[in-house]
Tab-separated table of C-alpha atoms in Angstrom:
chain	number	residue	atom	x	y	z
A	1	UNK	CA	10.219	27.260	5.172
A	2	UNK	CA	13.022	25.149	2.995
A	3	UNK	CA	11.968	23.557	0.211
A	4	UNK	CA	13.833	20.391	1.758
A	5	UNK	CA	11.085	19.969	4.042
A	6	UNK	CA	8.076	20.803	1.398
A	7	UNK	CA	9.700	18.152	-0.610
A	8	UNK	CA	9.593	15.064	1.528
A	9	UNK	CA	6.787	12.714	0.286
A	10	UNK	CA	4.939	10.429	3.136
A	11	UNK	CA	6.415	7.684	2.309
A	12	UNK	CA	10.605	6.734	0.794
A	13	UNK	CA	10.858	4.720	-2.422
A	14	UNK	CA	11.790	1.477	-0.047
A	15	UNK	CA	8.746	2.049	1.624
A	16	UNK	CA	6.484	2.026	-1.497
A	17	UNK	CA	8.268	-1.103	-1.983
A	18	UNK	CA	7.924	-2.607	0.698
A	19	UNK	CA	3.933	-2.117	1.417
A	20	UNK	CA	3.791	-3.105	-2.066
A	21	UNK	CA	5.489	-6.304	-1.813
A	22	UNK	CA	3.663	-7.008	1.509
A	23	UNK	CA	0.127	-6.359	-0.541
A	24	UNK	CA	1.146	-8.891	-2.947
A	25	UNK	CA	2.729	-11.631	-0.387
A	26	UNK	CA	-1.100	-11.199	1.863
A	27	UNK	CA	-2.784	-11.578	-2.006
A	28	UNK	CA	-0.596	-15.040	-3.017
A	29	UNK	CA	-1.144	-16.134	0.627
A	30	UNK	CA	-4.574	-15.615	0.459
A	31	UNK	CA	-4.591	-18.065	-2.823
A	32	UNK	CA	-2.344	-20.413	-1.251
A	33	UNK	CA	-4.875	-21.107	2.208
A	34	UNK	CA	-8.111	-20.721	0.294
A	35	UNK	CA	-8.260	-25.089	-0.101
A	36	UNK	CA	-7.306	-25.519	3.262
A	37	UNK	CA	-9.138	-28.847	4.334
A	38	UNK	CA	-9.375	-28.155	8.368
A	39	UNK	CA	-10.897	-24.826	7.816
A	40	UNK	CA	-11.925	-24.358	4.256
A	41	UNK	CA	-11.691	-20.595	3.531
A	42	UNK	CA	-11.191	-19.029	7.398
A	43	UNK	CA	-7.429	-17.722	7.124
A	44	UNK	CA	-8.414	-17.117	3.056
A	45	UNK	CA	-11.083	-14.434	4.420
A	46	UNK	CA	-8.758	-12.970	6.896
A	47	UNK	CA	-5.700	-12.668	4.469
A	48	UNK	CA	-8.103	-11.408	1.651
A	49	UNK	CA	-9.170	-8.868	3.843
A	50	UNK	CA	-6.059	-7.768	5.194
A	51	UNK	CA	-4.879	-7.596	1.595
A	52	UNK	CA	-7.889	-5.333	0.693
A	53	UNK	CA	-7.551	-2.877	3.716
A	54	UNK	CA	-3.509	-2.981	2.284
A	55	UNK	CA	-4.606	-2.013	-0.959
A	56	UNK	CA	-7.146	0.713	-0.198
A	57	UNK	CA	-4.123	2.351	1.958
A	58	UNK	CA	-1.439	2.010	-1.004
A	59	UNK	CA	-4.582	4.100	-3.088
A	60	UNK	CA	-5.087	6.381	-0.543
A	61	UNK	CA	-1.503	7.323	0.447
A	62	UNK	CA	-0.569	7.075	-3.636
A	63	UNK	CA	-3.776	9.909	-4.136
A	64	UNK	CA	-2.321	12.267	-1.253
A	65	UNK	CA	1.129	12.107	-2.280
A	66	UNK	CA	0.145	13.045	-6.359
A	67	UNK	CA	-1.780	16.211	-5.163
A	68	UNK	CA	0.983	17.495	-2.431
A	69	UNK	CA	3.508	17.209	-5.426
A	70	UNK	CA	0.915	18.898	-7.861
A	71	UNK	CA	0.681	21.419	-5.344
A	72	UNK	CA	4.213	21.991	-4.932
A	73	UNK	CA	4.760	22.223	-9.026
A	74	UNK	CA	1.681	24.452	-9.126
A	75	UNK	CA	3.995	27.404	-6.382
């Protein structure tokens, strides 16, 4: 096998970006509908939890991808 293809991470630098920038954009909207006065704290929740479920996948995918290039080092 090339290493071209054991070098390919999960995810491209504009990727990281972008889920990253999406995380923070469900956190600030989160903030921004938690005074709502129609439905005080319904689309908060949801956001908030989106935003958590975001950020446990941007820990999980960051985890993988540090021990597939510690393995690759480690040949």
């Amino acid at each position: 096998m090339s290493n071209t293809a054991d070098a390919r991470t999960p995810i491209s630098r504009r990727g990281w970006i972008g889920f990253v920038v999406a995380d923070v954009v469900l956190f600030l909207l989160a903030n921004l509908t938690a005074k709502n006065s129609s439905h005080p704290g319904t689309l908060s929740n949801v956001l908030f939890v989106a935003f958590g479920i975001g950020t446990a996948l941007l820990i999980a995918v960051a985890v993988v991808t540090t021990v597939k290039s510690r393995r690759r080092r480690a040949r």
